[in-house]
Amino acid sequence: MAYSSEDETDISDSELEDYVDRCYEQLKDASHKVKFSDTLYRCPYCPGKKKLVYEFKDLLQHAIDVGKGSQNKSVNHKGKHLGLVKYMKNDLNQEDLASEFAGLTVEPSPGNSVNVLFVWPCMGILANVDGESISKLKNDLVMRGFDPVRVRLLSDGRYAVVEFKRDWSGFCNAVMFEKEFEVDRHGKKDYFAVSRSDGIYGWVARDADYHTEGVLGEYLKKNGDVKTVSDVETEEKRKTGTLIAHLCNTIQELRARLDKLEGNYTESPKSNQDTVFN
């Protein structure tokens, strides 16, 4: 499958999300184009680059950077790399993904416990969104590689809540979402500073946000719980263990039924023979 954009018509920003999904589906059908070996990966859209293979995190960073993009890159080129971001986060083995991002944690404020409580499933908070539309907010997050499930504009008009996937890829996206706003000096601390600049601010929803008064706290309580990373890991392991136990029981039941059927089958000729000669 060729990934060249030579035969493609340029797309507009409004068509970007659908284009990202199409590129993502293409990558799912041709995973060998991305995975070079067990530990190395390559970008299927940049074959002429000097660096041909990457470690997982390096390729992910490359795809995110191109997806955010500079002005001289086409929307098609950005969309392909955003599709690559989505593919890497969604379609690798979840255990591998968790280990890749084991070092990415939502750091606590000084003096707080290491076991930080954050809202699960992961949610991001966008502040100072007055006058912004949901579609514009979501499209901007998609272009920046954060793969939001949905964006909800709250009734006070000041905040919007970004919902991420209920898995490790969603956690990863939430962490990267927060880090990028912090780097741009538009994180939570910057928003609540005495003086702040214009623009949208963002951070990951935590315990303090969950228990805040007003529409923001109400929304978070209605749609999530507060957990630590350890809580989530334990829950996922429990779910996996329950599923495996259920599958084992099902297999045992099937084997028992097959054994019974085989027993009936071997007994049938003897029964027929007894009937004939009696």
mmCIF file of C-alpha atoms in Angstrom:
data_model
loop_
_atom_site.group_PDB
_atom_site.id
_atom_site.type_symbol
_atom_site.label_atom_id
_atom_site.label_comp_id
_atom_site.label_asym_id
_atom_site.label_seq_id
_atom_site.Cartn_x
_atom_site.Cartn_y
_atom_site.Cartn_z
ATOM 1 C CA MET A 1 0.000 0.000 0.000
ATOM 2 C CA ALA A 2 1.445 3.360 -0.993
ATOM 3 C CA TYR A 3 1.248 6.264 1.390
ATOM 4 C CA SER A 4 2.242 8.982 -1.023
ATOM 5 C CA SER A 5 -0.054 11.987 -1.169
ATOM 6 C CA GLU A 6 0.737 12.687 -4.819
ATOM 7 C CA ASP A 7 -2.609 11.330 -6.021
ATOM 8 C CA GLU A 8 -4.632 12.840 -3.185
ATOM 9 C CA THR A 9 -6.645 16.011 -3.267
ATOM 10 C CA ASP A 10 -5.704 18.491 -0.581
ATOM 11 C CA ILE A 11 -8.120 18.461 2.322
ATOM 12 C CA SER A 12 -9.403 21.335 4.403
ATOM 13 C CA ASP A 13 -9.043 21.719 8.155
ATOM 14 C CA SER A 14 -12.725 20.832 8.569
ATOM 15 C CA GLU A 15 -12.132 17.466 6.850
ATOM 16 C CA LEU A 16 -9.083 16.646 8.940
ATOM 17 C CA GLU A 17 -10.736 14.393 11.523
ATOM 18 C CA ASP A 18 -12.236 12.082 8.878
ATOM 19 C CA TYR A 19 -8.917 11.998 7.031
ATOM 20 C CA VAL A 20 -7.063 11.041 10.230
ATOM 21 C CA ASP A 21 -9.503 8.148 10.706
ATOM 22 C CA ARG A 22 -8.936 6.949 7.122
ATOM 23 C CA CYS A 23 -5.165 7.009 7.562
ATOM 24 C CA TYR A 24 -5.542 5.160 10.858
ATOM 25 C CA GLU A 25 -7.584 2.393 9.201
ATOM 26 C CA GLN A 26 -4.957 2.069 6.451
ATOM 27 C CA LEU A 27 -2.230 1.619 9.038
ATOM 28 C CA LYS A 28 -4.247 -1.068 10.826
ATOM 29 C CA ASP A 29 -4.356 -3.013 7.559
ATOM 30 C CA ALA A 30 -0.599 -2.721 7.008
ATOM 31 C CA SER A 31 1.092 -2.750 10.416
ATOM 32 C CA HIS A 32 4.342 -4.080 8.931
ATOM 33 C CA LYS A 33 4.831 -0.643 7.397
ATOM 34 C CA VAL A 34 5.390 0.794 10.886
ATOM 35 C CA LYS A 35 7.007 -1.982 12.929
ATOM 36 C CA PHE A 36 10.590 -2.553 11.810
ATOM 37 C CA SER A 37 11.517 -5.017 14.562
ATOM 38 C CA ASP A 38 10.437 -5.909 18.094
ATOM 39 C CA THR A 39 11.901 -2.657 19.423
ATOM 40 C CA LEU A 40 12.261 -0.363 16.406
ATOM 41 C CA TYR A 41 9.698 1.458 14.277
ATOM 42 C CA ARG A 42 9.703 3.560 11.128
ATOM 43 C CA CYS A 43 7.559 6.349 9.764
ATOM 44 C CA PRO A 44 5.717 5.197 6.616
ATOM 45 C CA TYR A 45 5.198 8.807 5.530
ATOM 46 C CA CYS A 46 8.816 10.025 5.674
ATOM 47 C CA PRO A 47 10.839 7.420 3.728
ATOM 48 C CA GLY A 48 13.462 9.936 2.648
ATOM 49 C CA LYS A 49 14.378 11.177 6.112
ATOM 50 C CA LYS A 50 17.921 10.712 7.339
ATOM 51 C CA LYS A 51 16.647 8.884 10.410
ATOM 52 C CA LEU A 52 14.901 5.759 9.124
ATOM 53 C CA VAL A 53 14.133 3.871 12.337
ATOM 54 C CA TYR A 54 13.053 5.046 15.779
ATOM 55 C CA GLU A 55 12.381 3.719 19.216
ATOM 56 C CA PHE A 56 8.687 3.788 20.089
ATOM 57 C CA LYS A 57 8.693 7.049 22.049
ATOM 58 C CA ASP A 58 10.866 8.807 19.454
ATOM 59 C CA LEU A 59 8.572 7.871 16.567
ATOM 60 C CA LEU A 60 5.534 8.896 18.593
ATOM 61 C CA GLN A 61 7.129 12.266 19.302
ATOM 62 C CA HIS A 62 8.002 12.665 15.606
ATOM 63 C CA ALA A 63 4.404 11.945 14.588
ATOM 64 C CA ILE A 64 3.008 14.357 17.187
ATOM 65 C CA ASP A 65 5.410 17.125 16.136
ATOM 66 C CA VAL A 66 4.516 16.780 12.453
ATOM 67 C CA GLY A 67 0.830 16.502 13.331
ATOM 68 C CA LYS A 68 0.970 19.809 15.170
ATOM 69 C CA GLY A 69 2.969 20.966 12.204
ATOM 70 C CA SER A 70 4.406 24.136 10.843
ATOM 71 C CA GLN A 71 2.740 26.316 8.261
ATOM 72 C CA ASN A 72 4.740 24.883 5.354
ATOM 73 C CA LYS A 73 3.331 21.375 5.812
ATOM 74 C CA SER A 74 0.137 20.354 4.026
ATOM 75 C CA VAL A 75 -2.943 19.381 5.992
ATOM 76 C CA ASN A 76 -2.692 15.939 4.337
ATOM 77 C CA HIS A 77 0.812 15.441 5.717
ATOM 78 C CA LYS A 78 -0.285 16.468 9.199
ATOM 79 C CA GLY A 79 -3.350 14.234 8.998
ATOM 80 C CA LYS A 80 -1.287 11.182 8.096
ATOM 81 C CA HIS A 81 0.981 11.682 11.076
ATOM 82 C CA LEU A 82 -1.993 12.189 13.388
ATOM 83 C CA GLY A 83 -3.311 8.879 12.063
ATOM 84 C CA LEU A 84 0.056 7.364 12.954
ATOM 85 C CA VAL A 85 -0.210 8.798 16.483
ATOM 86 C CA LYS A 86 -3.646 7.221 16.855
ATOM 87 C CA TYR A 87 -2.415 3.878 15.516
ATOM 88 C CA MET A 88 0.581 3.731 17.848
ATOM 89 C CA LYS A 89 -1.511 4.567 20.897
ATOM 90 C CA ASN A 90 -4.490 2.363 20.111
ATOM 91 C CA ASP A 91 -3.130 -0.733 18.416
ATOM 92 C CA LEU A 92 -0.042 -1.778 20.292
ATOM 93 C CA ASN A 93 -0.371 -4.399 22.998
ATOM 94 C CA GLN A 94 -1.742 -2.601 26.061
ATOM 95 C CA GLU A 95 0.901 -4.090 28.368
ATOM 96 C CA ASP A 96 3.640 -2.862 26.041
ATOM 97 C CA LEU A 97 2.045 0.563 25.950
ATOM 98 C CA ALA A 98 1.829 0.736 29.736
ATOM 99 C CA SER A 99 5.515 -0.156 30.081
ATOM 100 C CA GLU A 100 6.520 2.395 27.437
ATOM 101 C CA PHE A 101 4.856 5.140 29.434
ATOM 102 C CA ALA A 102 5.706 3.866 32.902
ATOM 103 C CA GLY A 103 7.833 6.966 33.399
ATOM 104 C CA LEU A 104 5.030 9.316 32.447
ATOM 105 C CA THR A 105 3.233 10.157 35.678
ATOM 106 C CA VAL A 106 1.039 13.006 36.727
ATOM 107 C CA GLU A 107 3.413 14.636 39.163
ATOM 108 C CA PRO A 108 2.040 15.801 42.515
ATOM 109 C CA SER A 109 2.558 19.205 43.986
ATOM 110 C CA PRO A 110 5.338 19.428 46.594
ATOM 111 C CA GLY A 111 4.284 17.915 49.899
ATOM 112 C CA ASN A 112 1.527 15.764 48.422
ATOM 113 C CA SER A 113 1.434 11.994 48.405
ATOM 114 C CA VAL A 114 2.981 10.212 45.451
ATOM 115 C CA ASN A 115 -0.345 8.418 45.009
ATOM 116 C CA VAL A 116 -2.038 11.357 43.336
ATOM 117 C CA LEU A 117 -5.780 11.078 42.889
ATOM 118 C CA PHE A 118 -6.957 11.952 39.406
ATOM 119 C CA VAL A 119 -10.319 11.602 37.701
ATOM 120 C CA TRP A 120 -10.866 8.286 35.922
ATOM 121 C CA PRO A 121 -11.552 7.846 33.080
ATOM 122 C CA CYS A 122 -8.979 10.542 32.402
ATOM 123 C CA MET A 123 -10.411 13.973 31.736
ATOM 124 C CA GLY A 124 -8.758 17.209 30.793
ATOM 125 C CA ILE A 125 -10.003 20.646 31.761
ATOM 126 C CA LEU A 126 -9.924 23.541 29.318
ATOM 127 C CA ALA A 127 -10.315 26.961 30.915
ATOM 128 C CA ASN A 128 -10.903 30.421 29.480
ATOM 129 C CA VAL A 129 -12.879 28.971 26.564
ATOM 130 C CA ASP A 130 -15.406 31.808 26.340
ATOM 131 C CA GLY A 131 -16.859 31.992 22.844
ATOM 132 C CA GLU A 132 -15.153 28.830 21.562
ATOM 133 C CA SER A 133 -17.223 26.146 19.823
ATOM 134 C CA ILE A 134 -17.012 22.464 20.740
ATOM 135 C CA SER A 135 -16.069 21.488 17.180
ATOM 136 C CA LYS A 136 -13.215 24.005 17.102
ATOM 137 C CA LEU A 137 -11.905 22.879 20.487
ATOM 138 C CA LYS A 138 -12.031 19.201 19.543
ATOM 139 C CA ASN A 139 -10.499 19.734 16.116
ATOM 140 C CA ASP A 140 -7.607 21.633 17.679
ATOM 141 C CA LEU A 141 -6.967 18.769 20.113
ATOM 142 C CA VAL A 142 -7.104 16.236 17.275
ATOM 143 C CA MET A 143 -4.568 18.250 15.287
ATOM 144 C CA ARG A 144 -2.275 18.298 18.309
ATOM 145 C CA GLY A 145 -2.408 14.503 18.573
ATOM 146 C CA PHE A 146 -4.428 14.074 21.786
ATOM 147 C CA ASP A 147 -7.197 11.877 20.305
ATOM 148 C CA PRO A 148 -10.101 13.118 22.478
ATOM 149 C CA VAL A 149 -13.236 10.981 22.697
ATOM 150 C CA ARG A 150 -15.431 14.048 23.156
ATOM 151 C CA VAL A 151 -15.371 17.622 24.401
ATOM 152 C CA ARG A 152 -18.142 19.010 26.616
ATOM 153 C CA LEU A 153 -18.656 22.747 26.997
ATOM 154 C CA LEU A 154 -19.992 23.421 30.496
ATOM 155 C CA SER A 155 -22.956 25.679 31.129
ATOM 156 C CA ASP A 156 -20.933 28.435 32.793
ATOM 157 C CA GLY A 157 -19.097 29.051 29.509
ATOM 158 C CA ARG A 158 -15.734 29.236 31.298
ATOM 159 C CA TYR A 159 -14.738 25.586 31.189
ATOM 160 C CA ALA A 160 -14.841 22.634 28.819
ATOM 161 C CA VAL A 161 -14.067 19.030 29.758
ATOM 162 C CA VAL A 162 -12.074 16.768 27.454
ATOM 163 C CA GLU A 163 -12.820 13.056 27.803
ATOM 164 C CA PHE A 164 -10.082 10.570 26.904
ATOM 165 C CA LYS A 165 -10.279 6.824 26.332
ATOM 166 C CA ARG A 166 -10.691 4.560 29.340
ATOM 167 C CA ASP A 167 -7.355 2.779 28.847
ATOM 168 C CA TRP A 168 -3.605 3.395 28.961
ATOM 169 C CA SER A 169 -3.626 5.216 25.635
ATOM 170 C CA GLY A 170 -6.157 7.643 27.125
ATOM 171 C CA PHE A 171 -3.951 8.125 30.180
ATOM 172 C CA CYS A 172 -0.961 8.795 27.931
ATOM 173 C CA ASN A 173 -2.908 11.359 25.909
ATOM 174 C CA ALA A 174 -4.075 13.103 29.077
ATOM 175 C CA VAL A 175 -0.515 13.376 30.414
ATOM 176 C CA MET A 176 0.798 14.741 27.123
ATOM 177 C CA PHE A 177 -2.159 17.145 26.936
ATOM 178 C CA GLU A 178 -1.251 18.597 30.331
ATOM 179 C CA LYS A 179 2.497 18.722 29.680
ATOM 180 C CA GLU A 180 2.042 20.660 26.466
ATOM 181 C CA PHE A 181 -0.097 23.310 28.163
ATOM 182 C CA GLU A 182 2.471 23.562 30.963
ATOM 183 C CA VAL A 183 5.317 24.054 28.492
ATOM 184 C CA ASP A 184 3.311 26.836 26.829
ATOM 185 C CA ARG A 185 2.795 28.428 30.277
ATOM 186 C CA HIS A 186 -0.922 27.777 30.008
ATOM 187 C CA GLY A 187 -1.250 25.106 32.696
ATOM 188 C CA LYS A 188 -3.338 25.160 35.862
ATOM 189 C CA LYS A 189 -0.839 27.194 37.905
ATOM 190 C CA ASP A 190 -0.666 29.769 35.123
ATOM 191 C CA TYR A 191 -4.455 30.010 34.939
ATOM 192 C CA PHE A 192 -4.810 30.744 38.647
ATOM 193 C CA ALA A 193 -1.855 33.146 38.742
ATOM 194 C CA VAL A 194 -2.449 36.756 39.757
ATOM 195 C CA SER A 195 -1.970 37.881 36.182
ATOM 196 C CA ARG A 196 -2.431 35.689 33.142
ATOM 197 C CA SER A 197 -2.262 36.071 29.393
ATOM 198 C CA ASP A 198 -4.994 35.424 26.859
ATOM 199 C CA GLY A 199 -5.640 32.013 25.383
ATOM 200 C CA ILE A 200 -6.941 28.655 26.523
ATOM 201 C CA TYR A 201 -5.461 26.880 29.546
ATOM 202 C CA GLY A 202 -5.506 23.156 30.193
ATOM 203 C CA TRP A 203 -4.679 20.492 32.776
ATOM 204 C CA VAL A 204 -5.620 16.978 33.894
ATOM 205 C CA ALA A 205 -8.597 16.761 36.267
ATOM 206 C CA ARG A 206 -7.542 15.716 39.770
ATOM 207 C CA ASP A 207 -8.992 15.356 43.240
ATOM 208 C CA ALA A 208 -9.154 19.118 43.872
ATOM 209 C CA ASP A 209 -11.067 19.699 40.627
ATOM 210 C CA TYR A 210 -13.383 16.785 41.409
ATOM 211 C CA HIS A 211 -14.359 18.321 44.754
ATOM 212 C CA THR A 212 -14.595 21.914 43.579
ATOM 213 C CA GLU A 213 -17.972 23.624 43.826
ATOM 214 C CA GLY A 214 -19.949 24.611 40.765
ATOM 215 C CA VAL A 215 -20.656 23.066 37.376
ATOM 216 C CA LEU A 216 -17.107 21.761 36.895
ATOM 217 C CA GLY A 217 -17.096 19.695 40.084
ATOM 218 C CA GLU A 218 -20.643 18.511 39.429
ATOM 219 C CA TYR A 219 -19.746 17.288 35.944
ATOM 220 C CA LEU A 220 -16.639 15.433 37.123
ATOM 221 C CA LYS A 221 -18.539 13.724 39.960
ATOM 222 C CA LYS A 222 -21.318 12.684 37.598
ATOM 223 C CA ASN A 223 -19.005 11.241 34.951
ATOM 224 C CA GLY A 224 -15.959 9.895 36.786
ATOM 225 C CA ASP A 225 -14.315 8.694 39.985
ATOM 226 C CA VAL A 226 -11.033 9.610 41.642
ATOM 227 C CA LYS A 227 -8.327 6.942 41.481
ATOM 228 C CA THR A 228 -4.564 6.564 41.631
ATOM 229 C CA VAL A 229 -2.517 4.970 38.863
ATOM 230 C CA SER A 230 -2.098 1.960 41.163
ATOM 231 C CA ASP A 231 -5.878 1.714 41.549
ATOM 232 C CA VAL A 232 -6.304 1.640 37.780
ATOM 233 C CA GLU A 233 -3.566 -0.970 37.339
ATOM 234 C CA THR A 234 -5.139 -3.174 40.013
ATOM 235 C CA GLU A 235 -8.572 -2.828 38.431
ATOM 236 C CA GLU A 236 -7.268 -3.688 34.967
ATOM 237 C CA LYS A 237 -5.422 -6.744 36.302
ATOM 238 C CA ARG A 238 -8.562 -7.861 38.144
ATOM 239 C CA LYS A 239 -10.648 -7.506 34.982
ATOM 240 C CA THR A 240 -8.060 -9.433 32.987
ATOM 241 C CA GLY A 241 -7.900 -12.148 35.644
ATOM 242 C CA THR A 242 -11.696 -12.430 35.755
ATOM 243 C CA LEU A 243 -11.854 -12.714 31.975
ATOM 244 C CA ILE A 244 -9.171 -15.418 31.903
ATOM 245 C CA ALA A 245 -10.904 -17.351 34.708
ATOM 246 C CA HIS A 246 -14.211 -17.146 32.834
ATOM 247 C CA LEU A 247 -12.575 -18.368 29.626
ATOM 248 C CA CYS A 248 -10.913 -21.262 31.478
ATOM 249 C CA ASN A 249 -14.246 -22.298 32.994
ATOM 250 C CA THR A 250 -15.906 -22.095 29.592
ATOM 251 C CA ILE A 251 -13.187 -24.248 28.022
ATOM 252 C CA GLN A 252 -13.510 -26.823 30.812
ATOM 253 C CA GLU A 253 -17.276 -26.964 30.324
ATOM 254 C CA LEU A 254 -16.845 -27.424 26.576
ATOM 255 C CA ARG A 255 -14.322 -30.200 27.115
ATOM 256 C CA ALA A 256 -16.694 -31.952 29.512
ATOM 257 C CA ARG A 257 -19.508 -31.726 26.985
ATOM 258 C CA LEU A 258 -17.247 -33.019 24.208
ATOM 259 C CA ASP A 259 -16.109 -35.919 26.395
ATOM 260 C CA LYS A 260 -19.730 -36.765 27.094
ATOM 261 C CA LEU A 261 -20.612 -36.615 23.404
ATOM 262 C CA GLU A 262 -17.643 -38.827 22.528
ATOM 263 C CA GLY A 263 -18.731 -41.278 25.234
ATOM 264 C CA ASN A 264 -22.245 -41.421 23.814
ATOM 265 C CA TYR A 265 -20.825 -41.920 20.333
ATOM 266 C CA THR A 266 -18.665 -44.903 21.353
ATOM 267 C CA GLU A 267 -21.548 -46.482 23.274
ATOM 268 C CA SER A 268 -24.004 -46.219 20.381
ATOM 269 C CA PRO A 269 -22.626 -49.101 18.209
ATOM 270 C CA LYS A 270 -22.652 -51.441 21.221
ATOM 271 C CA SER A 271 -26.234 -50.522 22.043
ATOM 272 C CA ASN A 272 -27.285 -51.142 18.449
ATOM 273 C CA GLN A 273 -25.480 -54.491 18.412
ATOM 274 C CA ASP A 274 -27.250 -55.592 21.597
ATOM 275 C CA THR A 275 -30.577 -54.716 20.022
ATOM 276 C CA VAL A 276 -29.881 -56.795 16.879
ATOM 277 C CA PHE A 277 -28.715 -59.982 18.602
ATOM 278 C CA ASN A 278 -31.153 -60.117 21.519
#
